[in-house]
Tab-separated table of C-alpha atoms in Angstrom:
chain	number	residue	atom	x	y	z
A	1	UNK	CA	-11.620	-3.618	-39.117
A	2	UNK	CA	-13.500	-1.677	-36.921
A	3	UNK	CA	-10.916	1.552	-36.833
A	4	UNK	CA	-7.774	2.689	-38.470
A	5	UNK	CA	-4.961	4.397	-37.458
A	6	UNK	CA	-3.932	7.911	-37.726
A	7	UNK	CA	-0.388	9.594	-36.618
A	8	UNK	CA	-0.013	12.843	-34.189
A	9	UNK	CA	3.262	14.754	-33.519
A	10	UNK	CA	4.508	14.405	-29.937
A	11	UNK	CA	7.597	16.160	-29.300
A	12	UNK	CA	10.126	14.499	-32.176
A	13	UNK	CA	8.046	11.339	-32.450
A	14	UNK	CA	4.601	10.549	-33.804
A	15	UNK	CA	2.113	8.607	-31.811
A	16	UNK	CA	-0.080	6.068	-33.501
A	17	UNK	CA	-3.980	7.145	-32.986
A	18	UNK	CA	-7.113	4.937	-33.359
A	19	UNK	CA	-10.059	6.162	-34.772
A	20	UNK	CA	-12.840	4.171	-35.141
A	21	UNK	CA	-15.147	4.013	-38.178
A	22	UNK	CA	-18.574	5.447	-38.061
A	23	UNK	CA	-19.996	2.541	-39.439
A	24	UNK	CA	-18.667	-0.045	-36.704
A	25	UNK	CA	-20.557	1.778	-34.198
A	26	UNK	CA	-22.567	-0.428	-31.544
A	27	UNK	CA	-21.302	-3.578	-33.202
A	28	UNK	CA	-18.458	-4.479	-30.313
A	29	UNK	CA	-17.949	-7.984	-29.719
A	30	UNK	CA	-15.373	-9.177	-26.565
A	31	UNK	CA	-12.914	-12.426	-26.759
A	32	UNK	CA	-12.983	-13.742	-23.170
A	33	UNK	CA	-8.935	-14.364	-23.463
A	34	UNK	CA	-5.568	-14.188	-20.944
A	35	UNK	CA	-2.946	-12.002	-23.419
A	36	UNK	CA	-0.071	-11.697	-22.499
A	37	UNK	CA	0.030	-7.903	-21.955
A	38	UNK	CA	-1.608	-8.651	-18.679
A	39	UNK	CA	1.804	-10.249	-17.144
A	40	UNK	CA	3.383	-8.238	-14.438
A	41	UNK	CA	6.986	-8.318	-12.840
A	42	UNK	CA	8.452	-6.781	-9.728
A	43	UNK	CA	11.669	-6.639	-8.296
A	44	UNK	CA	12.617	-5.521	-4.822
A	45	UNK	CA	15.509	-4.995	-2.116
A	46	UNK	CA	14.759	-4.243	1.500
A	47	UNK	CA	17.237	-3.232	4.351
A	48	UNK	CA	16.524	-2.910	7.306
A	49	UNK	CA	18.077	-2.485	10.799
A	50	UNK	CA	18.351	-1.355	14.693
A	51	UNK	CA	19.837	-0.120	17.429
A	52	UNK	CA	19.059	-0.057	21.131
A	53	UNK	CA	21.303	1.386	23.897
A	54	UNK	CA	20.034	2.222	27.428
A	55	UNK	CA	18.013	5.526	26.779
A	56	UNK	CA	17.847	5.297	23.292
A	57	UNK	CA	16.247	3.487	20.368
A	58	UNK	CA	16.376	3.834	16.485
A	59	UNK	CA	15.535	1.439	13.551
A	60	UNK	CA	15.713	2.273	10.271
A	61	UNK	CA	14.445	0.508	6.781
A	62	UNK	CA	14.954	1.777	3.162
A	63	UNK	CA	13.602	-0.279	0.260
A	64	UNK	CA	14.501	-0.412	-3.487
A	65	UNK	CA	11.440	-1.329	-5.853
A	66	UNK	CA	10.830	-1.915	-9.554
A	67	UNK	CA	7.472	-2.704	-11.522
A	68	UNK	CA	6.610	-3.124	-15.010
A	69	UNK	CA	2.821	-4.052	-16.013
A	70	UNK	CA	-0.066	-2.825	-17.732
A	71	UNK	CA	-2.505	-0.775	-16.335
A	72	UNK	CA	-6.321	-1.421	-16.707
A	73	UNK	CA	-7.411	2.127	-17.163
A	74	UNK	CA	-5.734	5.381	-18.695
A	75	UNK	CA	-4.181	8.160	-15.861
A	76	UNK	CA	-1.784	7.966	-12.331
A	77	UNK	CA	-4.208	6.972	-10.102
A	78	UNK	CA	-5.109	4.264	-8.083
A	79	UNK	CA	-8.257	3.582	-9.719
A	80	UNK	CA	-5.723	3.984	-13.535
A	81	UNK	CA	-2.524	2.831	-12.847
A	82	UNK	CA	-2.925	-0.342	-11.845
A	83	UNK	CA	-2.995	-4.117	-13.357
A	84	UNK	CA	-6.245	-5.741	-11.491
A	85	UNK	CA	-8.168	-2.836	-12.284
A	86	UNK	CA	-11.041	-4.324	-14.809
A	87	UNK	CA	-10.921	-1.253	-17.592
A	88	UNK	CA	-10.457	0.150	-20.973
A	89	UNK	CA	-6.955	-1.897	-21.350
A	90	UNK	CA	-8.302	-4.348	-23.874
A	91	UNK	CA	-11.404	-2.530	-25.074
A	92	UNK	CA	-9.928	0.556	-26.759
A	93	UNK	CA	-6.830	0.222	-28.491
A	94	UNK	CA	-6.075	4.111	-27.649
A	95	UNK	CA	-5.853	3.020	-23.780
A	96	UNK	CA	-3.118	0.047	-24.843
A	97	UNK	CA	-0.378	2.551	-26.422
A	98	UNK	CA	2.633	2.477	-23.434
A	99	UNK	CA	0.152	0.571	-21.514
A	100	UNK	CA	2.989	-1.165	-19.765
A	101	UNK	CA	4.782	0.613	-17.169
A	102	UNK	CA	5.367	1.304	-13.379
A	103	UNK	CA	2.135	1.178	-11.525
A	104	UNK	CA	0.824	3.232	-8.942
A	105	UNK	CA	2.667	1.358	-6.167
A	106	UNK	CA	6.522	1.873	-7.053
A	107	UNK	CA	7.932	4.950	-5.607
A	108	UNK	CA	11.447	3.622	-6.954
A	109	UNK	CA	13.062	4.280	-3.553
A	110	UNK	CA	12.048	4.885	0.063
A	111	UNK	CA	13.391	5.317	3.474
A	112	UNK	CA	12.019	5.416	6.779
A	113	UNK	CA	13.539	5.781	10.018
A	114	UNK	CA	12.595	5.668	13.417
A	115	UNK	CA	13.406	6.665	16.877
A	116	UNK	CA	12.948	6.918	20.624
A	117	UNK	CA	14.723	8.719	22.953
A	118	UNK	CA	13.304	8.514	26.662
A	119	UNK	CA	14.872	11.761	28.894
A	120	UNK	CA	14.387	12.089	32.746
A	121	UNK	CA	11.374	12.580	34.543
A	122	UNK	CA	9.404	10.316	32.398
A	123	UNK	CA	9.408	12.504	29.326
A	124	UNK	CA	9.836	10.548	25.686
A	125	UNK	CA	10.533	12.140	22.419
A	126	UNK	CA	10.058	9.891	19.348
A	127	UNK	CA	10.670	11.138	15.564
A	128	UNK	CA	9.413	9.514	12.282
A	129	UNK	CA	11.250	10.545	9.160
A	130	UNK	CA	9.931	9.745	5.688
A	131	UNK	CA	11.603	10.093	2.357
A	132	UNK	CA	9.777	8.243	-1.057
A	133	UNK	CA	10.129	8.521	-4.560
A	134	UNK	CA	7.437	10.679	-6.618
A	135	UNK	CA	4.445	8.416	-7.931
A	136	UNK	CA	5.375	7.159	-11.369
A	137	UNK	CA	2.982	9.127	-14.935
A	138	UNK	CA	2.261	9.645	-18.570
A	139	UNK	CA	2.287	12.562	-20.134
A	140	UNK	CA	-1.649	12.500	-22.006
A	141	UNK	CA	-1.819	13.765	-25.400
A	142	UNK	CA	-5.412	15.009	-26.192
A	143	UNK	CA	-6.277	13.838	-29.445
A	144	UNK	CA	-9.850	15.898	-30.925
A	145	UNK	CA	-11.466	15.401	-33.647
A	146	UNK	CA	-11.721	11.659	-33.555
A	147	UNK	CA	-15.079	9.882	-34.656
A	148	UNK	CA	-16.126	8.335	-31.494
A	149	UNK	CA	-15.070	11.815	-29.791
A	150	UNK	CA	-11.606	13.306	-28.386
A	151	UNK	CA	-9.226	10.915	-26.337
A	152	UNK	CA	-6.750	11.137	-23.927
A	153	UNK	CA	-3.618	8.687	-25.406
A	154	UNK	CA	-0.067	8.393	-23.308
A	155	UNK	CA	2.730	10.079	-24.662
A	156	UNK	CA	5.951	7.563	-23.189
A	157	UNK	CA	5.454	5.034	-20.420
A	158	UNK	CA	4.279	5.220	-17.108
A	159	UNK	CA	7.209	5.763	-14.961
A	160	UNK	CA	9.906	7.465	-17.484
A	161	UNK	CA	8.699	10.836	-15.723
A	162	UNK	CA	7.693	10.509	-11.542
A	163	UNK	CA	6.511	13.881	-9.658
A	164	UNK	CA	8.632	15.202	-6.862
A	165	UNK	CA	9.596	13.244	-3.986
A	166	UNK	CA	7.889	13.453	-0.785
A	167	UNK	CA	9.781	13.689	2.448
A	168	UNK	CA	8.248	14.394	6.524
A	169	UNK	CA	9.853	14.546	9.951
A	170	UNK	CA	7.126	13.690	12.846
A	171	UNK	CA	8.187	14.612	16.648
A	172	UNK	CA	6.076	13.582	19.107
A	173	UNK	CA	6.818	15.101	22.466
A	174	UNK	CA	5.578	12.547	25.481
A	175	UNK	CA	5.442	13.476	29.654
A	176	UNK	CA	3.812	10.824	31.699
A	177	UNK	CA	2.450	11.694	34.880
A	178	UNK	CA	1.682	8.500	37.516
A	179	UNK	CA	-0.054	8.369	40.755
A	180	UNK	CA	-1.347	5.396	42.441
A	181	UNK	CA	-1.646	3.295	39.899
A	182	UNK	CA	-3.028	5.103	37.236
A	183	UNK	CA	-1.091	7.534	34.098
A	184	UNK	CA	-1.605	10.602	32.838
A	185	UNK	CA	0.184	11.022	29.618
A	186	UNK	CA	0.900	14.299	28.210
A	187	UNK	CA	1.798	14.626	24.095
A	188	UNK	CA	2.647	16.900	21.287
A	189	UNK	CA	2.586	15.711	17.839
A	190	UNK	CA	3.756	17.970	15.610
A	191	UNK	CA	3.669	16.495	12.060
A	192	UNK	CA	5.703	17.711	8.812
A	193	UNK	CA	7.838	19.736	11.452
A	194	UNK	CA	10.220	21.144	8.424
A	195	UNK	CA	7.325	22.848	6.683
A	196	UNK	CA	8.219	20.935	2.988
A	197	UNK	CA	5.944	22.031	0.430
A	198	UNK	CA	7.064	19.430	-2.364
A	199	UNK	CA	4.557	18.971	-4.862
A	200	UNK	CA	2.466	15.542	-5.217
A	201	UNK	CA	0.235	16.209	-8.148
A	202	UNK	CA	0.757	17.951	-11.666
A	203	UNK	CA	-0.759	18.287	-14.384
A	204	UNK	CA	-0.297	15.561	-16.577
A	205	UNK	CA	-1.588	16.949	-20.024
A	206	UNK	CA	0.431	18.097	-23.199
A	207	UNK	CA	0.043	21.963	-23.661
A	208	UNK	CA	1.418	25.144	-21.677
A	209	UNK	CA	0.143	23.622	-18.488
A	210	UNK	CA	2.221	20.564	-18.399
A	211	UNK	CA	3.779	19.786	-15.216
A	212	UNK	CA	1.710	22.375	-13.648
A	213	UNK	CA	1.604	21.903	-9.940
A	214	UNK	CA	-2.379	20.853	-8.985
A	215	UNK	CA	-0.779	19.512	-5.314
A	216	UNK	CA	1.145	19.927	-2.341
A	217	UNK	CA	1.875	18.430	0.755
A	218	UNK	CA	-0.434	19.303	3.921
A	219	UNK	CA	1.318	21.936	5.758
A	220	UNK	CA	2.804	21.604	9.365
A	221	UNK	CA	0.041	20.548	11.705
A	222	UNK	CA	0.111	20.294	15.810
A	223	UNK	CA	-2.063	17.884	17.814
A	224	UNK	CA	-1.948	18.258	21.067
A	225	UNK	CA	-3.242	15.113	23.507
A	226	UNK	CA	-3.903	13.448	26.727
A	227	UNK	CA	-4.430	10.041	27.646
A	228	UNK	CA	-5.358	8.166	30.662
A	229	UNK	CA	-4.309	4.786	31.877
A	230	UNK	CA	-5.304	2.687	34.769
C-alpha cells in the first residue's frame, strides 16, 4: 500500500487522513479507468414569464437548481469545484474525502426580473434586479505533519454550507434626442443602486478565521453615456 490512514478531530467527528509512506515515494503508477465517482446529476425548475401593456414592460424568470458530482480539484472555485476539471480527484486520496457535492455552478435558487417603462418625451427607464443563492464550499481542515507535507482535506461536502446571497438593482435612465434622421441618446446607468455590501468570499479554513469575510460586492457605480444613431 502506498499510504495509510490516520484520524483527525473535526468538530464531533473524526476525518480519515492519508499519509503516504516514505518509502513509496516516486513510485506512482495511474490506471487509465471511468469510476464511478466521476457520475454527475442535476436537477432543475425554471419559470418564467411577461407582461406588456402600452407604456410598460416587465418579464421575470426565477430558477430552482440542484447538483451533486465530484470535483476534480480541492477548493470553491471554478478552476476546484468542478467535475471536467482534470485534477488531484483520483491521484490523492486526501482530495477524494466529500469529493462529491454541489459544484461551482448551483446557486440553489435565483431570480431575475426585468423591466421597461418608456415616459413622455422619449425618456425610458429600465431596471434589472438580481437575487442568487451564495456559491456552494467546504470547510478545509489543514492537516501538518504528514510525510509528503501538510494538506488541505474537506471537512463535510461541498454545498452543506453556501456564502451569503448576492442581490443588485440596475436603473438605467434613457432620453433620446432626434433630428433629421439621426439620435442622440442620453443614459445613466447606475448599477447596485441599493448600496448591498453582502459578502461573496470567506475564508474557508478551520481555525479562528473561519468564515472570515475575504469579499464583498463592488460598491454602487454610475456610468454615464451617449450614443449616436443615424
Amino acid at each position: 500500500s502506498k499510504s495509510f490512514a490516520k484520524f483527525v478531530e473535526c468538530g464531533n467527528a473524526y476525518l480519515a487522513i492519508y499519509n503516504r509512506r516514505p518509502e513509496m515515494f516516486a513510485s506512482d503508477r495511474y490506471v487509465l479507468t471511468n469510476p464511478d465517482i466521476s457520475s454527475a446529476t442535476m436537477g432543475s425548475v425554471v419559470v418564467s414569464g411577461e407582461f406588456t401593456k402600452k407604456r410598460v414592460y416587465l418579464r421575470i424568470a426565477g430558477t430552482v437548481l440542484l447538483s451533486a458530482g465530484a470535483a476534480g480539484n480541492r477548493g470553491y472555485t471554478a478552476v476546484e469545484n468542478d467535475l471536467a476539471m482534470t485534477g488531484e480527484l483520483f491521484a490523492d486520496p486526501n482530495a477524494a474525502t466529500y469529493a462529491r457535492g454541489q459544484l461551482f455552478n448551483d446557486r440553489m435558487y435565483t431570480i431575475k426580473t426585468l423591466s421597461v417603462i418608456t415616459l413622455p418625451h422619449d425618456v425610458r427607464v429600465g431596471v434589472i434586479g438580481r437575487y442568487q443563492d451564495g456559491q456552494p464550499f467546504s470547510r478545509m481542515v489543514i492537516v501538518p505533519e504528514l510525510n509528503q507535507g501538510a494538506e488541505a482535506v474537506r471537512g463535510f461536502a461541498t454545498g452543506r454550507s453556501r456564502f451569503t446571497f448576492r442581490s443588485t438593482l440596475d436603473v438605467r435612465l434613457q432620453k433620446r434626442i432626434a433630428s433629421r434622421g439621426a439620435a442622440l441618446d442620453l443614459f445613466l446607468d447606475t448599477y447596485n443602486l441599493l448600496n448591498r455590501s453582502n459578502e461573496v468570499e470567506e475564508y474557508v479554513v478551520t481555525g479562528p478565521r473561519f468564515r472570515e469575510t475575504t469579499a464583498v460586492q463592488p460598491p454602487r457605480a454610475f456610468h454615464l453615456g451617449a450614443r449616436v444613431s443615424f
